[in-house]
Coordinates of C-alpha atoms and ligand atoms in Angstrom, one line a residue:
M11 CA -20.7 -1.0 -14.9
I12 CA -17.2 -2.6 -14.7
R13 CA -15.9 -2.4 -18.3
S14 CA -12.0 -3.5 -18.0
V15 CA -10.4 -6.1 -16.0
V16 CA -6.6 -6.4 -16.0
I17 CA -5.1 -9.9 -14.9
V18 CA -1.4 -10.4 -13.8
G19 CA 0.0 -13.7 -14.4
G20 CA -0.6 -16.3 -17.3
G21 CA -0.2 -19.5 -15.5
T22 CA -3.3 -22.0 -14.9
A23 CA -5.2 -19.1 -13.0
G24 CA -4.5 -16.2 -15.0
W25 CA -5.7 -18.3 -18.3
M26 CA -8.6 -19.8 -16.8
S27 CA -9.7 -16.6 -15.4
A28 CA -9.5 -15.0 -18.3
T29 CA -11.1 -17.2 -20.7
Y30 CA -14.1 -18.1 -18.1
L31 CA -14.8 -14.0 -18.0
K32 CA -14.8 -14.1 -21.9
A33 CA -16.9 -16.9 -22.3
A34 CA -19.3 -15.3 -19.5
F35 CA -19.4 -11.6 -20.3
G36 CA -18.2 -11.4 -24.0
E37 CA -17.2 -8.0 -25.6
S38 CA -19.2 -6.3 -22.7
V39 CA -15.9 -6.4 -20.6
D40 CA -12.5 -6.0 -21.9
V41 CA -9.9 -8.3 -20.3
T42 CA -6.3 -7.8 -20.4
L43 CA -3.6 -10.3 -19.2
V44 CA -0.1 -9.7 -18.6
E45 CA 2.7 -12.2 -17.8
S46 CA 6.2 -12.2 -17.5
A47 CA 8.5 -14.2 -19.9
Q48 CA 11.3 -14.2 -17.4
V49 CA 9.1 -15.8 -14.3
S50 CA 8.2 -18.9 -15.1
R51 CA 4.9 -20.9 -14.1
I52 CA 4.9 -23.3 -11.4
G53 CA 5.0 -25.9 -14.1
V54 CA 2.7 -28.7 -12.0
G55 CA -0.8 -29.2 -11.3
E56 CA -1.7 -31.4 -13.7
A57 CA -4.3 -33.7 -11.7
T58 CA -7.8 -32.4 -11.5
F59 CA -11.3 -32.8 -10.1
S60 CA -14.3 -34.6 -11.9
T61 CA -15.7 -31.1 -11.5
V62 CA -13.7 -29.5 -14.0
R63 CA -15.9 -30.8 -16.6
H64 CA -18.1 -27.7 -15.9
F65 CA -15.2 -25.5 -16.7
F66 CA -14.3 -26.7 -20.1
D67 CA -18.3 -27.1 -20.9
Y68 CA -18.5 -23.4 -19.8
L69 CA -16.0 -22.5 -22.4
G70 CA -17.8 -24.6 -25.1
L71 CA -14.7 -27.1 -25.6
A72 CA -15.3 -30.9 -26.6
E73 CA -13.2 -33.2 -24.8
N74 CA -11.9 -34.8 -28.0
E75 CA -10.7 -31.6 -29.2
W76 CA -8.6 -30.1 -26.3
L77 CA -7.8 -33.3 -24.4
P78 CA -5.3 -34.6 -27.0
K79 CA -3.7 -31.1 -27.6
C80 CA -2.7 -31.1 -23.8
A81 CA -1.4 -34.5 -23.6
G82 CA -4.5 -35.2 -21.3
S83 CA -5.7 -38.5 -19.9
Y84 CA -8.3 -39.8 -17.5
K85 CA -8.6 -39.9 -13.7
L86 CA -10.9 -42.3 -12.4
G87 CA -9.9 -41.5 -8.7
I88 CA -7.0 -41.4 -6.4
R89 CA -4.9 -44.6 -5.6
F90 CA -3.5 -44.4 -2.0
E91 CA -0.5 -46.7 -1.8
N92 CA 1.1 -47.9 1.5
W93 CA -1.0 -45.1 4.1
R94 CA -1.9 -47.9 6.0
K95 CA 1.0 -50.3 5.5
P96 CA 3.4 -51.1 3.2
G97 CA 1.8 -53.2 0.2
E98 CA -1.7 -51.9 0.8
H99 CA -3.5 -49.8 -1.6
F100 CA -7.2 -48.2 -1.9
Y101 CA -8.9 -46.1 -4.2
H102 CA -10.8 -42.9 -3.4
P103 CA -12.9 -42.8 -6.4
F104 CA -15.4 -40.2 -8.1
E105 CA -18.3 -42.4 -7.4
R106 CA -21.1 -41.8 -4.8
L107 CA -22.1 -44.6 -2.4
R108 CA -25.1 -46.7 -3.4
G109 CA -27.4 -47.9 -0.6
A110 CA -30.1 -50.5 0.2
D111 CA -33.0 -49.8 2.7
G112 CA -31.8 -46.5 3.6
F113 CA -28.3 -47.1 4.5
S114 CA -25.4 -46.6 2.4
L115 CA -23.3 -49.6 0.9
A116 CA -20.6 -48.8 3.4
E117 CA -22.8 -48.9 6.4
W118 CA -23.6 -52.3 5.2
W119 CA -20.2 -53.4 4.5
L120 CA -19.5 -52.6 8.1
A121 CA -22.6 -54.5 9.2
L122 CA -22.1 -58.0 7.2
G123 CA -18.7 -58.3 8.2
D124 CA -17.1 -59.6 5.3
R125 CA -13.8 -57.6 5.9
S126 CA -11.8 -60.2 3.9
Q127 CA -13.1 -58.1 1.0
P128 CA -11.5 -54.4 0.9
F129 CA -14.1 -51.7 1.4
D130 CA -13.4 -49.9 -1.9
R131 CA -13.5 -52.9 -4.2
S132 CA -16.9 -54.0 -2.5
C133 CA -18.7 -50.8 -2.5
F134 CA -17.6 -48.9 -5.8
I135 CA -17.5 -50.0 -9.4
T136 CA -14.7 -47.8 -10.3
A137 CA -12.2 -49.9 -8.0
A138 CA -12.5 -52.6 -10.6
L139 CA -12.1 -50.3 -13.5
C140 CA -8.9 -48.7 -11.9
E141 CA -7.3 -52.4 -11.3
A142 CA -8.3 -53.2 -14.8
K143 CA -6.8 -49.9 -16.2
R144 CA -10.1 -49.1 -18.2
S145 CA -11.1 -46.1 -20.0
P146 CA -14.5 -44.4 -18.9
R147 CA -15.5 -44.3 -22.5
M148 CA -16.0 -46.8 -25.2
L149 CA -14.3 -46.6 -28.5
D150 CA -17.1 -45.2 -30.1
G151 CA -16.6 -42.1 -27.5
S152 CA -19.9 -43.0 -25.4
L153 CA -19.5 -42.7 -21.5
F154 CA -20.0 -45.7 -19.5
V155 CA -22.6 -44.0 -17.6
S156 CA -24.8 -42.9 -20.1
S157 CA -27.0 -40.8 -18.5
L158 CA -24.2 -38.4 -17.8
D159 CA -22.8 -38.1 -21.1
G160 CA -23.1 -34.8 -23.3
S161 CA -21.9 -31.2 -22.7
L162 CA -23.4 -29.3 -19.6
G163 CA -23.8 -26.1 -21.3
K164 CA -22.9 -23.0 -19.2
S165 CA -23.6 -24.7 -15.9
T166 CA -21.5 -24.2 -12.7
L167 CA -20.7 -26.2 -9.7
D168 CA -23.8 -25.1 -8.0
E169 CA -26.0 -27.5 -10.5
Q170 CA -23.6 -30.5 -9.7
R171 CA -26.5 -32.7 -9.3
A172 CA -24.6 -36.2 -10.2
Q173 CA -21.4 -37.5 -9.8
F174 CA -19.5 -37.0 -12.9
P175 CA -17.4 -40.5 -12.8
Y176 CA -13.9 -38.8 -13.9
A177 CA -11.6 -36.1 -14.1
Y178 CA -8.5 -35.5 -16.2
H179 CA -4.6 -35.4 -16.1
F180 CA -3.1 -32.9 -18.4
D181 CA 0.1 -31.3 -19.0
A182 CA -0.2 -27.9 -17.1
D183 CA 1.8 -25.7 -19.5
A184 CA 0.1 -27.2 -22.6
V185 CA -3.4 -26.4 -20.8
A186 CA -2.2 -22.7 -20.2
R187 CA -1.1 -22.4 -23.8
Y188 CA -4.3 -24.0 -25.2
L189 CA -6.4 -21.3 -23.0
A190 CA -4.2 -18.5 -24.2
E191 CA -4.8 -19.3 -27.7
Y192 CA -8.9 -19.6 -26.9
G193 CA -8.8 -16.5 -25.0
I194 CA -6.7 -14.4 -27.4
E195 CA -9.0 -15.7 -30.2
R196 CA -11.9 -14.3 -28.2
G197 CA -10.5 -10.9 -27.6
V198 CA -8.3 -11.1 -24.6
R199 CA -5.4 -8.7 -25.0
H200 CA -2.3 -10.5 -24.1
V201 CA 0.9 -8.5 -22.9
V202 CA 4.2 -10.5 -22.5
D203 CA 6.1 -8.1 -19.8
N204 CA 7.2 -7.7 -16.4
V205 CA 5.0 -6.1 -14.2
T206 CA 7.3 -4.0 -12.2
E207 CA 5.2 -1.7 -9.9
V208 CA 1.6 -1.5 -8.9
G209 CA 0.0 1.9 -8.0
Q210 CA -2.7 2.7 -5.6
D211 CA -5.1 5.6 -5.6
S212 CA -5.5 7.7 -2.1
R213 CA -7.9 5.3 -0.8
G214 CA -5.1 2.4 -1.1
W215 CA -7.0 0.6 -4.2
I216 CA -5.2 -0.4 -7.1
S217 CA -5.0 2.3 -9.6
E218 CA -2.6 0.9 -12.3
V219 CA 0.2 -1.6 -13.0
R220 CA 3.3 -0.3 -14.7
T221 CA 5.1 -2.6 -17.0
E222 CA 8.8 -2.4 -18.2
N223 CA 8.0 -2.2 -21.9
H224 CA 4.2 -1.5 -22.4
G225 CA 3.7 1.3 -20.2
V226 CA 0.9 1.6 -17.7
L227 CA -2.1 -1.0 -17.7
T228 CA -5.0 0.2 -15.9
G229 CA -8.4 -1.4 -15.3
D230 CA -11.7 -1.4 -13.1
L231 CA -10.9 -4.5 -11.5
Y232 CA -7.5 -6.4 -11.1
I233 CA -7.0 -10.0 -10.8
D234 CA -3.9 -11.3 -9.0
C235 CA -2.5 -14.5 -10.6
T236 CA 0.9 -14.1 -9.8
G237 CA 1.3 -17.4 -7.7
F238 CA 2.9 -17.6 -4.7
R239 CA 4.4 -14.1 -4.9
G240 CA 0.9 -12.5 -4.4
M241 CA 2.4 -9.4 -6.1
L242 CA -1.0 -7.2 -5.7
I243 CA -2.9 -8.8 -2.8
N244 CA 0.0 -9.5 -0.2
K245 CA 2.8 -7.2 -1.4
T246 CA 0.9 -4.2 -2.6
L247 CA -2.2 -4.4 -0.7
G248 CA -0.6 -5.9 2.6
V249 CA -3.5 -8.6 3.0
R250 CA -2.3 -11.1 5.6
F251 CA -1.6 -14.7 4.5
Q252 CA -2.7 -17.4 6.9
S253 CA -0.4 -20.1 7.0
F254 CA -1.7 -23.6 7.8
E255 CA 1.8 -25.1 8.5
D256 CA 1.1 -25.7 12.2
V257 CA -1.5 -28.4 11.2
L258 CA -0.2 -29.5 7.6
P259 CA 3.2 -29.2 7.7
N260 CA 4.2 -30.4 4.2
N261 CA 6.0 -27.4 2.8
R262 CA 8.1 -28.4 -0.3
A263 CA 7.8 -30.4 -3.3
V264 CA 10.3 -32.0 -6.1
A265 CA 8.9 -32.8 -9.2
L266 CA 10.2 -34.7 -12.2
R267 CA 8.5 -35.3 -15.4
V268 CA 9.5 -39.0 -16.3
P269 CA 8.9 -40.6 -20.0
R270 CA 7.0 -44.1 -19.1
A271 CA 9.1 -47.2 -19.9
D272 CA 6.0 -48.8 -21.7
A273 CA 3.8 -45.6 -23.1
T274 CA 1.1 -47.9 -23.5
D275 CA 0.7 -49.0 -19.9
M276 CA -1.2 -46.4 -18.6
D277 CA -3.2 -46.0 -15.2
P278 CA -6.3 -44.4 -15.3
Y279 CA -6.1 -42.7 -11.8
T280 CA -3.6 -40.6 -9.9
T281 CA -1.3 -42.5 -7.4
A282 CA -0.3 -41.1 -3.9
T283 CA 2.1 -43.2 -2.3
A284 CA 3.3 -42.4 1.6
M285 CA 6.8 -41.9 1.6
S286 CA 9.3 -41.5 4.6
A287 CA 8.4 -37.7 5.1
G288 CA 5.2 -37.1 3.1
W289 CA 3.8 -38.7 0.0
A290 CA 4.8 -39.0 -3.6
W291 CA 2.5 -38.5 -6.7
T292 CA 2.4 -40.2 -9.8
I293 CA -0.1 -38.5 -12.7
P294 CA 0.3 -40.5 -16.0
L295 CA -0.3 -38.4 -19.1
F296 CA -0.6 -39.8 -22.4
R297 CA 3.2 -40.0 -23.1
R298 CA 5.0 -39.4 -19.7
N299 CA 4.3 -39.4 -16.0
G300 CA 4.7 -36.3 -13.9
N301 CA 6.1 -37.4 -10.4
G302 CA 6.8 -35.6 -7.3
Y303 CA 7.4 -35.7 -3.6
V304 CA 5.6 -33.5 -1.3
Y305 CA 7.4 -33.3 2.1
A306 CA 7.9 -31.3 5.2
D307 CA 11.5 -30.0 5.3
Q308 CA 11.6 -30.5 9.2
F309 CA 11.9 -34.2 8.5
I310 CA 13.9 -34.4 5.5
T311 CA 16.1 -31.9 3.1
P312 CA 15.6 -31.3 -0.4
E313 CA 18.8 -33.5 -1.6
R314 CA 17.5 -36.4 0.2
A315 CA 13.9 -35.8 -0.8
E316 CA 15.1 -35.9 -4.4
R317 CA 17.1 -38.9 -3.9
E318 CA 14.3 -40.7 -2.6
L319 CA 12.1 -39.8 -5.2
R320 CA 14.4 -40.6 -8.2
A321 CA 15.1 -44.0 -6.4
K322 CA 11.5 -44.5 -6.8
V323 CA 10.4 -43.4 -10.0
A324 CA 13.5 -43.1 -12.2
P325 CA 16.5 -44.7 -10.9
D326 CA 18.4 -44.8 -14.4
R327 CA 17.5 -41.3 -15.4
D328 CA 20.0 -38.8 -13.7
D329 CA 19.4 -36.8 -17.0
L330 CA 15.8 -35.5 -15.8
E331 CA 15.9 -32.2 -14.3
A332 CA 14.2 -31.8 -10.8
N333 CA 12.0 -28.8 -10.2
H334 CA 12.2 -28.1 -6.7
I335 CA 9.3 -26.0 -5.3
R336 CA 8.7 -24.1 -2.0
M337 CA 4.9 -24.1 -1.1
R338 CA 3.0 -21.4 0.7
I339 CA 0.4 -23.4 2.3
G340 CA -2.7 -21.5 3.7
R341 CA -5.1 -18.8 2.4
N342 CA -5.2 -15.1 2.5
E343 CA -7.5 -13.6 5.2
N344 CA -9.5 -12.6 2.3
S345 CA -8.8 -13.1 -1.5
W346 CA -10.9 -10.1 -2.8
V347 CA -9.9 -6.8 -1.1
H348 CA -10.9 -3.3 -2.6
N349 CA -10.8 -3.9 -6.6
C350 CA -8.3 -6.8 -6.6
V351 CA -9.4 -10.5 -6.4
A352 CA -6.6 -12.9 -5.8
I353 CA -7.1 -16.3 -7.8
G354 CA -4.8 -19.2 -7.9
L355 CA -1.8 -19.7 -5.7
S356 CA -1.8 -16.0 -4.7
S357 CA -5.1 -16.7 -3.0
A358 CA -5.1 -20.0 -1.4
F359 CA -3.2 -23.4 -1.5
V360 CA -3.2 -26.7 0.5
E361 CA -0.8 -29.5 -0.4
P362 CA -1.9 -31.2 -3.9
L363 CA -2.9 -34.6 -2.0
E364 CA -6.5 -34.4 -3.2
S365 CA -5.7 -32.3 -6.2
T366 CA -7.8 -29.1 -5.1
G367 CA -5.5 -26.5 -6.7
I368 CA -7.4 -26.2 -10.0
F369 CA -10.9 -26.8 -8.5
F370 CA -10.2 -23.6 -6.2
I371 CA -9.4 -21.6 -9.4
Q372 CA -12.6 -23.0 -10.9
H373 CA -14.5 -22.2 -7.9
A374 CA -13.3 -18.9 -7.6
V375 CA -13.8 -17.7 -11.3
E376 CA -17.3 -19.0 -11.0
Q377 CA -18.1 -17.3 -7.9
L378 CA -16.4 -14.0 -9.2
V379 CA -19.0 -14.1 -12.1
K380 CA -21.6 -14.4 -9.8
H381 CA -20.5 -11.7 -7.5
F382 CA -19.4 -9.6 -10.1
P383 CA -19.2 -5.8 -8.9
D384 CA -20.0 -2.8 -10.5
Q385 CA -18.4 0.6 -9.8
G386 CA -20.2 0.8 -6.4
F387 CA -18.0 -2.2 -5.4
D388 CA -21.0 -3.4 -2.8
Q389 CA -18.8 -4.4 0.2
R390 CA -21.7 -7.2 1.1
M391 CA -21.2 -8.8 -2.4
T392 CA -17.1 -8.7 -1.9
A393 CA -17.9 -10.3 1.6
A394 CA -20.1 -13.0 0.4
Y395 CA -17.6 -13.9 -2.1
N396 CA -14.9 -14.1 0.7
R397 CA -17.0 -16.3 2.8
R398 CA -17.4 -18.9 0.3
I399 CA -13.8 -19.1 -0.7
N400 CA -12.7 -19.2 2.8
H401 CA -15.3 -21.7 3.5
A402 CA -14.1 -24.0 0.5
V403 CA -10.2 -23.6 1.5
D404 CA -11.1 -24.1 5.0
G405 CA -13.1 -27.4 4.4
V406 CA -10.3 -28.9 2.1
K407 CA -7.7 -28.1 5.1
E408 CA -9.7 -30.2 7.4
F409 CA -10.3 -33.0 5.3
L410 CA -6.7 -33.3 4.5
I411 CA -5.9 -33.0 8.0
L412 CA -8.1 -36.1 8.5
H413 CA -5.9 -38.3 5.8
Y414 CA -2.7 -37.9 8.0
R415 CA -4.5 -38.4 11.5
S416 CA -6.6 -41.5 10.2
A417 CA -3.6 -43.2 8.3
D418 CA -2.5 -46.2 10.3
R419 CA 1.3 -45.6 9.2
E420 CA 3.3 -44.6 12.3
D421 CA 6.8 -45.7 11.4
T422 CA 9.1 -42.5 10.8
A423 CA 9.4 -39.6 12.8
Y424 CA 7.4 -37.8 10.1
W425 CA 4.3 -40.3 10.4
K426 CA 4.7 -40.0 14.3
D427 CA 4.5 -36.3 14.4
T428 CA 1.1 -36.8 12.3
K429 CA -0.4 -38.5 15.1
T430 CA 0.9 -36.0 17.9
R431 CA 0.3 -32.4 16.2
P432 CA -2.5 -30.6 17.7
L433 CA -6.0 -30.9 15.7
P434 CA -8.3 -28.0 15.1
D435 CA -11.5 -28.5 17.2
G436 CA -13.7 -29.0 14.2
V437 CA -11.5 -31.9 13.0
K438 CA -11.2 -33.6 16.6
A439 CA -15.0 -33.7 16.8
K440 CA -15.3 -35.4 13.4
L441 CA -12.4 -37.9 14.1
D442 CA -14.6 -38.8 17.2
L443 CA -17.7 -39.3 15.5
A444 CA -16.0 -41.5 12.9
E445 CA -14.9 -44.1 15.5
S446 CA -18.6 -44.3 16.2
H447 CA -20.1 -44.2 12.9
L448 CA -19.7 -43.1 9.3
L449 CA -20.0 -39.5 8.8
D450 CA -23.0 -37.7 7.0
E451 CA -23.6 -34.4 5.2
E452 CA -24.3 -33.0 8.7
T453 CA -21.2 -33.9 10.1
I454 CA -18.4 -33.7 7.7
Y455 CA -17.2 -29.8 7.0
P456 CA -20.7 -28.3 6.6
H457 CA -20.1 -25.8 3.9
Y458 CA -19.2 -26.4 0.3
H459 CA -15.7 -27.2 -0.2
G460 CA -16.0 -30.0 -3.0
F461 CA -16.0 -33.2 -1.0
E462 CA -19.2 -35.0 0.2
S463 CA -19.3 -37.6 2.7
Y464 CA -18.8 -40.4 0.7
S465 CA -15.1 -38.9 0.2
W466 CA -14.9 -38.5 3.9
N467 CA -16.0 -42.0 4.9
T468 CA -13.8 -43.6 1.8
M469 CA -10.7 -42.0 3.2
N470 CA -11.5 -43.0 7.1
L471 CA -12.2 -46.4 6.1
G472 CA -9.2 -47.0 3.4
L473 CA -6.7 -45.3 5.9
G474 CA -7.7 -47.7 8.8
R475 CA -10.3 -45.5 10.9
I476 CA -13.0 -48.1 10.9
P477 CA -15.7 -48.1 13.6
L478 CA -15.6 -51.0 15.7
T479 CA -19.5 -51.9 15.1
A480 CA -21.7 -51.1 12.4
R481 CA -24.9 -49.2 13.4
P482 CA -26.8 -51.2 15.8
A483 CA -30.1 -50.5 13.6
L484 CA -28.7 -52.6 10.9
R485 CA -29.1 -56.0 12.9
H486 CA -33.0 -55.3 12.8
L487 CA -33.1 -55.4 9.2
D488 CA -33.1 -58.2 6.5
P489 CA -29.7 -57.9 4.6
T490 CA -31.4 -59.4 1.4
N491 CA -31.4 -56.2 -0.4
A492 CA -28.2 -55.1 0.7
L493 CA -26.7 -58.4 -0.4
A494 CA -28.3 -58.0 -4.0
E495 CA -27.0 -54.9 -4.3
F496 CA -23.4 -55.8 -3.7
A497 CA -24.1 -58.7 -6.0
K498 CA -25.3 -56.4 -8.7
L499 CA -22.5 -54.2 -8.2
K500 CA -19.9 -56.8 -8.5
A501 CA -21.8 -58.2 -11.7
E502 CA -22.0 -54.4 -13.3
A503 CA -18.2 -54.2 -12.6
A504 CA -17.1 -57.2 -14.4
E505 CA -19.3 -56.4 -17.4
M506 CA -17.8 -52.9 -17.4
V507 CA -14.3 -54.4 -17.3
A508 CA -15.2 -56.7 -20.2
A509 CA -16.7 -53.8 -22.3
L510 CA -14.4 -50.9 -21.9
P511 CA -11.1 -50.7 -23.9
S512 CA -8.0 -49.8 -21.9
C513 CA -7.3 -46.4 -21.3
Y514 CA -4.5 -46.1 -23.6
E515 CA -6.2 -47.8 -26.1
Y516 CA -9.0 -45.1 -26.0
L517 CA -6.8 -42.3 -25.8
A518 CA -4.7 -43.4 -28.8
S519 CA -7.8 -43.4 -30.9
I520 CA -8.5 -39.8 -30.3
N521 CA -5.1 -38.8 -30.7
D522 CA -4.7 -40.0 -34.0
Ligands
LIG715 P1 1.8 -19.9 -11.7 O1 1.9 -20.9 -12.3 O2 3.1 -19.7 -10.8 O3 1.9 -18.5 -12.5 C1 2.1 -17.2 -12.1 C2 1.9 -16.2 -13.2 O4 2.3 -15.0 -12.9 C3 3.3 -16.7 -14.3 O5 2.5 -16.4 -15.5 C4 4.2 -15.5 -14.1 O6 5.0 -15.3 -15.5 C5 3.5 -14.2 -13.5 N1 4.1 -13.6 -13.0 C6 4.5 -13.5 -11.6 N2 5.3 -12.1 -11.2 C7 4.9 -11.3 -12.5 C8 5.3 -10.1 -12.6 N3 6.1 -9.3 -11.9 N4 5.0 -9.7 -13.9 C9 4.2 -10.3 -14.6 N5 4.0 -11.7 -14.7 C10 4.2 -12.1 -13.4 N6 -3.2 -28.4 -8.5 C11 -4.0 -29.3 -8.9 O7 -5.3 -28.9 -9.0 N7 -3.8 -30.4 -9.2 C12 -2.5 -30.8 -8.9 O8 -2.1 -32.0 -9.3 C13 -1.6 -30.0 -8.2 N8 -0.3 -30.3 -8.0 C14 0.5 -29.1 -7.6 C15 1.8 -29.6 -7.2 C16 2.7 -28.8 -6.3 C17 4.0 -29.1 -6.0 C18 2.1 -27.4 -6.0 C19 3.3 -26.3 -5.8 C20 0.9 -27.1 -6.9 C21 0.1 -28.1 -7.4 N9 -1.1 -27.6 -7.9 C22 -2.1 -28.8 -8.2 C23 -1.8 -26.5 -8.0 C24 -1.6 -25.8 -9.3 O9 -0.2 -25.9 -9.7 C25 -1.8 -24.2 -9.4 O10 -3.1 -24.0 -8.8 C26 -1.9 -23.7 -10.7 O11 -1.0 -24.1 -11.6 C27 -2.3 -22.2 -10.7 O12 -0.9 -21.7 -10.4 P2 -1.1 -20.0 -10.6 O13 -1.5 -19.8 -12.3 O14 -1.7 -19.5 -9.5 O15 0.7 -19.7 -10.5

């Protein structure tokens, strides 16, 4: 049996891994986490996926307990601004499409031809809640979709049957600190020190990590959470990192933490605004915004990117310090090799356009628990883990490529390049299909990667890749039920907007 795990790195990945292993295995596995006081965490990673609720529920943490301690807020989806043309926006919500007579409302929206009504506002309730800046919870704490309220207990992404309507924004450092406290209380041994060397045995497996002041740390299994450095997986074991920069060229970011002029004016969504050489995020936390500009340094220098970002989000705040980050975009050939598993930025990263970094960590720790080895390290188990991790990353990679290729925008060298860059075959086929009809679960990326067909179609329709005609079948059908469903959705949205408090109002009530 594996009795001891050593985790190197105390960022979001390190602490999510440590706490999840403790919640899963309790005292039967000793967990040691070593993190450097000198090497800082990446300091970004503040918008999540709705699936993250499984993680917090698994740990037994109640939202109204942890959220206020992490400057947390709600995220009903992502608002994409200026991706089609300046001044336009649409939402990619956490909401599945409803249907009528066997066809989704998106298909009906194409067929009924009222394109004066934006697709997202016709087909999703969430768009209205975002526009009205509503909280997904009533002041008494109940969720607007009452059937999804309550803890899931120890469930995992495999049991994600319903689409939960929201995710969170939170302060990345505060979450790491909060999880550290949780982990240490439950027996995680916390060592603050620099790992200076990683030892290997005669087979090349990791045998120990050496620290500056705490001697040698040993375990049966090692988890590399050292961020983009990949100290164990790449530097020691020499695992090859496959770059995605040929198809996803954004390789740098500059981030700013900006106090909101009006703290009470709070959007319940992440905004992704198209910029001259990339896009900018706005992540509203309870009292400040996280802002950043993700760009390709082929097209803009870091200095110009910082100027463009400051002009957009903090024109009078030269005092705010910018955090310039070089991003390693791609994934390891395999993230589990011998007795070492890389989780977090040391494993894989695609740019944060769909907030998938923390989702990848959650997916990885869940899969690690499911594929947890014994001393024999059955290679079939390791291979099965690697297949799943690689599929998830490759699916998101394809989905993100589609964002750039489908966006109408073509007004700068950067945006022109997004239309001419070579496409992987898988994406080419999907884009071709999407010109004819909407995609389904068979025609999107076929393995689990966190996104369903509604997301792929929402992005295509929002960005401007709209099939010229609706499915011919719909011409043979009576549209009465579909029209009734559109009307019902509109009425429900108006009811919700009237009943729910603003996002700030609700969060203020749990922050008191
Ligand atoms: P890090 O935070 O870099 O932590 C590395 C740890 O390793 C640190 O504790 C450090 O001290 C330790 N360490 C390194 N070397 C040593 C050593 N020699 N000895 C001891 N300790 C060592 N994800 C999302 O889900 N949503 C987002 O909105 C999002 N936005 C992002 C924006 C940008 C620009 C980037 C780059 C990433 C973003 N991510 C996002 C990804 C997210 O930030 C990461 O997935 C997450 O923070 C995990 O980081 P990490 O723990 O792997 O690495």
